[in-house]
Amino acid sequence: MDTDAVSRAIALISAAGFKNGYYLPLERIQEAMADGGPALDKLATEVKQIVVRGRFDAVTYDASLHPFVQSRLARFLDERGIERFSWDLEVDAGDPQTDAAALRRKVSAWKLSGLLVRFPSDFGI
C-alpha cells in the first residue's frame, strides 16, 4: 500500500474538518489478548506504526478491546492527542434500566470522544 498517498488523502480530509479514525482489528486483537504477552506487544507496535504513518486523528474500536487499548496504547494515544471512539452493543439506550450517569463515567474513564450504543429504531435496525 502506498502510505504516502493514503496520508495525503487523510490530510486533505482532516483539513476539511473531518476526523480520520483507524479501526482497530477486532479479531487480531482478540487473538493476541488470548495469547497474551509478546503477541500483545507485537500487535501494539504494529498498530502504533500504522496510526503514525497514516496520520490518523483517532482510533475506533469495539468496547471488548478496551483492555488492550488501556494497557498497550493509552500512553501513546495520550501523548499524541489521538482521540478514541468506541461502541458497546451491550448497552441499549432505549432500556429504562440503562444508567446514563454510568455511561458518562465510562466515557470519561476511557477517555472517549464518543461511545456508540444501541438505540431503538422504528426501522428495526
Short mmCIF file of N, CA and C in Angstrom, two decimals:
data_model
loop_
_atom_site.label_atom_id
_atom_site.label_comp_id
_atom_site.label_asym_id
_atom_site.label_seq_id
_atom_site.Cartn_x
_atom_site.Cartn_y
_atom_site.Cartn_z
N MET A 1 0.84 -1.18 0.00
CA MET A 1 0.00 0.00 0.00
C MET A 1 0.88 1.24 0.00
N ASP A 2 0.48 2.22 -0.76
CA ASP A 2 1.22 3.48 -0.80
C ASP A 2 0.76 4.36 0.36
N THR A 3 1.49 4.29 1.47
CA THR A 3 1.06 5.02 2.66
C THR A 3 1.16 6.53 2.47
N ASP A 4 2.06 6.98 1.60
CA ASP A 4 2.14 8.41 1.35
C ASP A 4 0.86 8.92 0.70
N ALA A 5 0.34 8.17 -0.27
CA ALA A 5 -0.90 8.57 -0.93
C ALA A 5 -2.04 8.56 0.08
N VAL A 6 -2.09 7.53 0.90
CA VAL A 6 -3.14 7.46 1.92
C VAL A 6 -3.01 8.64 2.87
N SER A 7 -1.81 8.93 3.29
CA SER A 7 -1.60 10.04 4.22
C SER A 7 -1.99 11.38 3.61
N ARG A 8 -1.68 11.59 2.35
CA ARG A 8 -2.08 12.85 1.70
C ARG A 8 -3.60 12.96 1.65
N ALA A 9 -4.26 11.87 1.33
CA ALA A 9 -5.72 11.87 1.28
C ALA A 9 -6.29 12.14 2.66
N ILE A 10 -5.73 11.51 3.67
CA ILE A 10 -6.20 11.71 5.03
C ILE A 10 -5.95 13.15 5.46
N ALA A 11 -4.81 13.70 5.10
CA ALA A 11 -4.50 15.09 5.45
C ALA A 11 -5.52 16.04 4.82
N LEU A 12 -5.91 15.78 3.59
CA LEU A 12 -6.91 16.63 2.93
C LEU A 12 -8.26 16.53 3.61
N ILE A 13 -8.64 15.32 3.98
CA ILE A 13 -9.92 15.13 4.66
C ILE A 13 -9.88 15.80 6.03
N SER A 14 -8.77 15.66 6.73
CA SER A 14 -8.62 16.32 8.04
C SER A 14 -8.70 17.83 7.90
N ALA A 15 -8.06 18.37 6.85
CA ALA A 15 -8.08 19.81 6.64
C ALA A 15 -9.50 20.32 6.38
N ALA A 16 -10.36 19.43 5.89
CA ALA A 16 -11.75 19.80 5.64
C ALA A 16 -12.60 19.72 6.92
N GLY A 17 -11.98 19.33 8.03
CA GLY A 17 -12.68 19.31 9.30
C GLY A 17 -13.16 17.95 9.78
N PHE A 18 -12.85 16.91 9.02
CA PHE A 18 -13.24 15.57 9.40
C PHE A 18 -12.14 14.89 10.20
N LYS A 19 -12.52 13.97 11.06
CA LYS A 19 -11.56 13.17 11.80
C LYS A 19 -11.41 11.83 11.08
N ASN A 20 -10.21 11.31 11.07
CA ASN A 20 -9.93 10.04 10.44
C ASN A 20 -9.54 9.04 11.51
N GLY A 21 -10.33 8.00 11.64
CA GLY A 21 -10.06 7.00 12.67
C GLY A 21 -9.58 5.70 12.10
N TYR A 22 -8.60 5.13 12.77
CA TYR A 22 -8.11 3.80 12.40
C TYR A 22 -8.93 2.78 13.17
N TYR A 23 -9.61 1.90 12.45
CA TYR A 23 -10.44 0.86 13.02
C TYR A 23 -9.53 -0.27 13.50
N LEU A 24 -9.44 -0.43 14.82
CA LEU A 24 -8.56 -1.45 15.36
C LEU A 24 -9.05 -2.84 14.94
N PRO A 25 -8.13 -3.72 14.53
CA PRO A 25 -8.51 -5.04 14.01
C PRO A 25 -9.04 -5.97 15.12
N LEU A 26 -10.34 -6.08 15.18
CA LEU A 26 -11.02 -6.80 16.26
C LEU A 26 -10.50 -8.22 16.46
N GLU A 27 -10.57 -9.03 15.42
CA GLU A 27 -10.19 -10.43 15.57
C GLU A 27 -8.71 -10.60 15.93
N ARG A 28 -7.86 -9.83 15.29
CA ARG A 28 -6.42 -9.95 15.58
C ARG A 28 -6.12 -9.58 17.02
N ILE A 29 -6.77 -8.53 17.52
CA ILE A 29 -6.52 -8.12 18.90
C ILE A 29 -7.11 -9.14 19.87
N GLN A 30 -8.29 -9.67 19.56
CA GLN A 30 -8.87 -10.70 20.43
C GLN A 30 -7.97 -11.93 20.51
N GLU A 31 -7.40 -12.33 19.37
CA GLU A 31 -6.47 -13.47 19.36
C GLU A 31 -5.23 -13.16 20.19
N ALA A 32 -4.69 -11.97 20.02
CA ALA A 32 -3.50 -11.58 20.78
C ALA A 32 -3.81 -11.50 22.27
N MET A 33 -5.01 -11.04 22.62
CA MET A 33 -5.40 -10.98 24.03
C MET A 33 -5.47 -12.39 24.61
N ALA A 34 -5.93 -13.34 23.81
CA ALA A 34 -6.00 -14.73 24.28
C ALA A 34 -4.60 -15.32 24.44
N ASP A 35 -3.67 -14.95 23.54
CA ASP A 35 -2.30 -15.45 23.60
C ASP A 35 -1.49 -14.76 24.69
N GLY A 36 -1.74 -13.46 24.88
CA GLY A 36 -1.06 -12.69 25.92
C GLY A 36 0.32 -12.20 25.53
N GLY A 37 1.01 -11.61 26.51
CA GLY A 37 2.38 -11.11 26.46
C GLY A 37 2.93 -10.64 25.13
N PRO A 38 3.87 -11.40 24.56
CA PRO A 38 4.57 -10.96 23.35
C PRO A 38 3.64 -10.69 22.17
N ALA A 39 2.56 -11.46 22.04
CA ALA A 39 1.63 -11.24 20.94
C ALA A 39 0.98 -9.86 21.06
N LEU A 40 0.64 -9.46 22.27
CA LEU A 40 0.04 -8.14 22.50
C LEU A 40 1.03 -7.03 22.21
N ASP A 41 2.26 -7.21 22.66
CA ASP A 41 3.29 -6.19 22.44
C ASP A 41 3.57 -6.01 20.95
N LYS A 42 3.66 -7.12 20.23
CA LYS A 42 3.94 -7.06 18.79
C LYS A 42 2.81 -6.35 18.05
N LEU A 43 1.59 -6.70 18.37
CA LEU A 43 0.45 -6.08 17.71
C LEU A 43 0.34 -4.60 18.08
N ALA A 44 0.60 -4.25 19.32
CA ALA A 44 0.56 -2.85 19.73
C ALA A 44 1.58 -2.02 18.96
N THR A 45 2.76 -2.57 18.77
CA THR A 45 3.79 -1.87 17.99
C THR A 45 3.32 -1.65 16.56
N GLU A 46 2.71 -2.66 15.98
CA GLU A 46 2.20 -2.55 14.61
C GLU A 46 1.10 -1.49 14.51
N VAL A 47 0.18 -1.50 15.46
CA VAL A 47 -0.91 -0.52 15.46
C VAL A 47 -0.36 0.89 15.58
N LYS A 48 0.59 1.10 16.47
CA LYS A 48 1.19 2.42 16.64
C LYS A 48 1.83 2.91 15.34
N GLN A 49 2.54 2.02 14.65
CA GLN A 49 3.18 2.39 13.39
C GLN A 49 2.15 2.78 12.34
N ILE A 50 1.07 2.03 12.27
CA ILE A 50 0.01 2.33 11.30
C ILE A 50 -0.62 3.69 11.59
N VAL A 51 -0.90 3.95 12.86
CA VAL A 51 -1.53 5.22 13.25
C VAL A 51 -0.63 6.40 12.92
N VAL A 52 0.66 6.26 13.21
CA VAL A 52 1.60 7.35 12.93
C VAL A 52 1.78 7.54 11.43
N ARG A 53 2.06 6.45 10.71
CA ARG A 53 2.26 6.55 9.26
C ARG A 53 1.02 7.08 8.55
N GLY A 54 -0.15 6.66 9.03
CA GLY A 54 -1.40 7.08 8.39
C GLY A 54 -1.89 8.44 8.84
N ARG A 55 -1.21 9.01 9.84
CA ARG A 55 -1.60 10.32 10.36
C ARG A 55 -3.07 10.34 10.80
N PHE A 56 -3.47 9.28 11.49
CA PHE A 56 -4.85 9.19 11.95
C PHE A 56 -5.09 10.12 13.13
N ASP A 57 -6.30 10.68 13.19
CA ASP A 57 -6.70 11.57 14.27
C ASP A 57 -7.26 10.79 15.46
N ALA A 58 -7.69 9.53 15.19
CA ALA A 58 -8.39 8.76 16.21
C ALA A 58 -8.22 7.27 15.96
N VAL A 59 -8.56 6.50 16.97
CA VAL A 59 -8.73 5.06 16.81
C VAL A 59 -10.18 4.74 17.16
N THR A 60 -10.72 3.73 16.50
CA THR A 60 -12.09 3.30 16.78
C THR A 60 -12.03 1.81 17.10
N TYR A 61 -12.86 1.41 18.08
CA TYR A 61 -12.77 0.00 18.48
C TYR A 61 -13.99 -0.45 19.26
N ASP A 62 -14.23 -1.75 19.20
CA ASP A 62 -15.27 -2.39 19.99
C ASP A 62 -14.87 -2.32 21.46
N ALA A 63 -15.85 -2.13 22.33
CA ALA A 63 -15.59 -2.00 23.76
C ALA A 63 -14.83 -3.19 24.34
N SER A 64 -14.99 -4.37 23.72
CA SER A 64 -14.29 -5.56 24.23
C SER A 64 -12.76 -5.43 24.12
N LEU A 65 -12.30 -4.47 23.29
CA LEU A 65 -10.86 -4.27 23.12
C LEU A 65 -10.29 -3.26 24.10
N HIS A 66 -11.12 -2.72 24.98
CA HIS A 66 -10.64 -1.69 25.90
C HIS A 66 -9.43 -2.14 26.73
N PRO A 67 -9.38 -3.38 27.23
CA PRO A 67 -8.18 -3.77 27.99
C PRO A 67 -6.89 -3.63 27.17
N PHE A 68 -6.94 -3.95 25.89
CA PHE A 68 -5.78 -3.79 25.01
C PHE A 68 -5.43 -2.31 24.84
N VAL A 69 -6.45 -1.51 24.56
CA VAL A 69 -6.22 -0.07 24.37
C VAL A 69 -5.63 0.53 25.65
N GLN A 70 -6.21 0.17 26.78
CA GLN A 70 -5.74 0.72 28.05
C GLN A 70 -4.32 0.30 28.39
N SER A 71 -4.03 -0.98 28.21
CA SER A 71 -2.72 -1.49 28.63
C SER A 71 -1.60 -1.26 27.62
N ARG A 72 -1.95 -1.19 26.33
CA ARG A 72 -0.90 -1.13 25.32
C ARG A 72 -0.86 0.15 24.49
N LEU A 73 -1.96 0.91 24.48
CA LEU A 73 -2.00 2.09 23.60
C LEU A 73 -2.27 3.41 24.31
N ALA A 74 -2.79 3.38 25.52
CA ALA A 74 -3.26 4.61 26.18
C ALA A 74 -2.21 5.71 26.22
N ARG A 75 -1.03 5.39 26.67
CA ARG A 75 0.02 6.42 26.78
C ARG A 75 0.36 6.99 25.40
N PHE A 76 0.51 6.12 24.43
CA PHE A 76 0.79 6.52 23.05
C PHE A 76 -0.29 7.47 22.53
N LEU A 77 -1.55 7.11 22.74
CA LEU A 77 -2.66 7.94 22.27
C LEU A 77 -2.69 9.28 22.99
N ASP A 78 -2.49 9.25 24.29
CA ASP A 78 -2.49 10.50 25.08
C ASP A 78 -1.36 11.43 24.64
N GLU A 79 -0.18 10.89 24.48
CA GLU A 79 0.98 11.72 24.11
C GLU A 79 0.81 12.39 22.76
N ARG A 80 0.09 11.76 21.87
CA ARG A 80 -0.08 12.29 20.51
C ARG A 80 -1.42 12.99 20.30
N GLY A 81 -2.24 13.03 21.34
CA GLY A 81 -3.55 13.68 21.22
C GLY A 81 -4.49 12.95 20.27
N ILE A 82 -4.33 11.65 20.17
CA ILE A 82 -5.17 10.84 19.29
C ILE A 82 -6.44 10.47 20.04
N GLU A 83 -7.57 10.78 19.44
CA GLU A 83 -8.85 10.54 20.08
C GLU A 83 -9.24 9.06 20.04
N ARG A 84 -10.21 8.73 20.89
CA ARG A 84 -10.72 7.36 20.98
C ARG A 84 -12.24 7.38 20.80
N PHE A 85 -12.71 6.53 19.93
CA PHE A 85 -14.13 6.32 19.73
C PHE A 85 -14.38 4.83 19.88
N SER A 86 -15.45 4.49 20.59
CA SER A 86 -15.75 3.08 20.80
C SER A 86 -17.24 2.84 20.66
N TRP A 87 -17.61 1.58 20.62
CA TRP A 87 -19.01 1.21 20.62
C TRP A 87 -19.20 0.02 21.54
N ASP A 88 -20.40 -0.02 22.12
CA ASP A 88 -20.72 -1.11 23.04
C ASP A 88 -22.15 -1.54 22.75
N LEU A 89 -22.31 -2.63 22.00
CA LEU A 89 -23.62 -3.09 21.60
C LEU A 89 -24.37 -3.80 22.72
N GLU A 90 -23.71 -3.94 23.87
CA GLU A 90 -24.39 -4.49 25.05
C GLU A 90 -25.27 -3.43 25.72
N VAL A 91 -25.02 -2.17 25.41
CA VAL A 91 -25.77 -1.07 26.01
C VAL A 91 -26.93 -0.71 25.09
N ASP A 92 -28.13 -0.66 25.66
CA ASP A 92 -29.33 -0.28 24.92
C ASP A 92 -29.83 1.04 25.47
N ALA A 93 -29.67 2.10 24.70
CA ALA A 93 -30.06 3.44 25.16
C ALA A 93 -31.56 3.55 25.39
N GLY A 94 -32.35 2.67 24.80
CA GLY A 94 -33.79 2.71 24.98
C GLY A 94 -34.28 1.96 26.20
N ASP A 95 -33.39 1.23 26.85
CA ASP A 95 -33.77 0.46 28.04
C ASP A 95 -33.82 1.40 29.24
N PRO A 96 -34.95 1.43 29.94
CA PRO A 96 -35.04 2.33 31.11
C PRO A 96 -34.03 1.99 32.20
N GLN A 97 -33.50 0.78 32.19
CA GLN A 97 -32.50 0.37 33.18
C GLN A 97 -31.10 0.89 32.85
N THR A 98 -30.91 1.42 31.65
CA THR A 98 -29.60 1.95 31.26
C THR A 98 -29.30 3.18 32.11
N ASP A 99 -28.15 3.16 32.74
CA ASP A 99 -27.74 4.23 33.66
C ASP A 99 -26.88 5.25 32.90
N ALA A 100 -27.49 6.38 32.57
CA ALA A 100 -26.78 7.41 31.80
C ALA A 100 -25.56 7.92 32.55
N ALA A 101 -25.66 8.05 33.86
CA ALA A 101 -24.51 8.54 34.65
C ALA A 101 -23.36 7.55 34.56
N ALA A 102 -23.66 6.26 34.60
CA ALA A 102 -22.61 5.24 34.48
C ALA A 102 -21.96 5.29 33.11
N LEU A 103 -22.75 5.55 32.08
CA LEU A 103 -22.18 5.68 30.73
C LEU A 103 -21.27 6.89 30.64
N ARG A 104 -21.68 8.01 31.25
CA ARG A 104 -20.82 9.21 31.25
C ARG A 104 -19.50 8.92 31.97
N ARG A 105 -19.58 8.19 33.08
CA ARG A 105 -18.35 7.83 33.81
C ARG A 105 -17.45 6.95 32.95
N LYS A 106 -18.05 6.01 32.23
CA LYS A 106 -17.28 5.13 31.35
C LYS A 106 -16.59 5.93 30.26
N VAL A 107 -17.32 6.83 29.63
CA VAL A 107 -16.75 7.68 28.57
C VAL A 107 -15.58 8.48 29.12
N SER A 108 -15.74 9.03 30.30
CA SER A 108 -14.68 9.81 30.92
C SER A 108 -13.48 8.94 31.30
N ALA A 109 -13.73 7.84 31.96
CA ALA A 109 -12.65 6.96 32.42
C ALA A 109 -11.87 6.38 31.24
N TRP A 110 -12.55 6.08 30.15
CA TRP A 110 -11.89 5.51 28.97
C TRP A 110 -11.33 6.59 28.06
N LYS A 111 -11.53 7.86 28.42
CA LYS A 111 -11.05 9.00 27.63
C LYS A 111 -11.60 8.96 26.20
N LEU A 112 -12.87 8.64 26.08
CA LEU A 112 -13.51 8.54 24.77
C LEU A 112 -14.03 9.89 24.30
N SER A 113 -13.91 10.12 23.02
CA SER A 113 -14.55 11.28 22.40
C SER A 113 -15.98 10.93 22.00
N GLY A 114 -16.27 9.65 21.92
CA GLY A 114 -17.62 9.21 21.58
C GLY A 114 -17.79 7.74 21.88
N LEU A 115 -19.01 7.38 22.31
CA LEU A 115 -19.37 5.99 22.57
C LEU A 115 -20.69 5.72 21.86
N LEU A 116 -20.67 4.79 20.94
CA LEU A 116 -21.89 4.39 20.23
C LEU A 116 -22.54 3.25 20.99
N VAL A 117 -23.86 3.34 21.14
CA VAL A 117 -24.63 2.29 21.81
C VAL A 117 -25.86 1.99 20.96
N ARG A 118 -26.51 0.89 21.29
CA ARG A 118 -27.76 0.56 20.57
C ARG A 118 -28.83 1.57 20.94
N PHE A 119 -29.68 1.86 19.97
CA PHE A 119 -30.78 2.79 20.20
C PHE A 119 -31.99 2.25 19.45
N PRO A 120 -33.15 2.19 20.11
CA PRO A 120 -34.32 1.63 19.43
C PRO A 120 -34.70 2.48 18.21
N SER A 121 -35.12 1.78 17.18
CA SER A 121 -35.46 2.47 15.93
C SER A 121 -36.78 1.93 15.39
N ASP A 122 -37.58 2.80 14.83
CA ASP A 122 -38.81 2.37 14.15
C ASP A 122 -38.50 1.55 12.90
N PHE A 123 -37.27 1.63 12.44
CA PHE A 123 -36.87 0.93 11.23
C PHE A 123 -36.34 -0.48 11.50
N GLY A 124 -36.25 -0.85 12.77
CA GLY A 124 -35.80 -2.19 13.12
C GLY A 124 -34.34 -2.47 12.81
N ILE A 125 -33.54 -1.44 12.81
CA ILE A 125 -32.11 -1.64 12.55
C ILE A 125 -31.29 -1.25 13.75
#
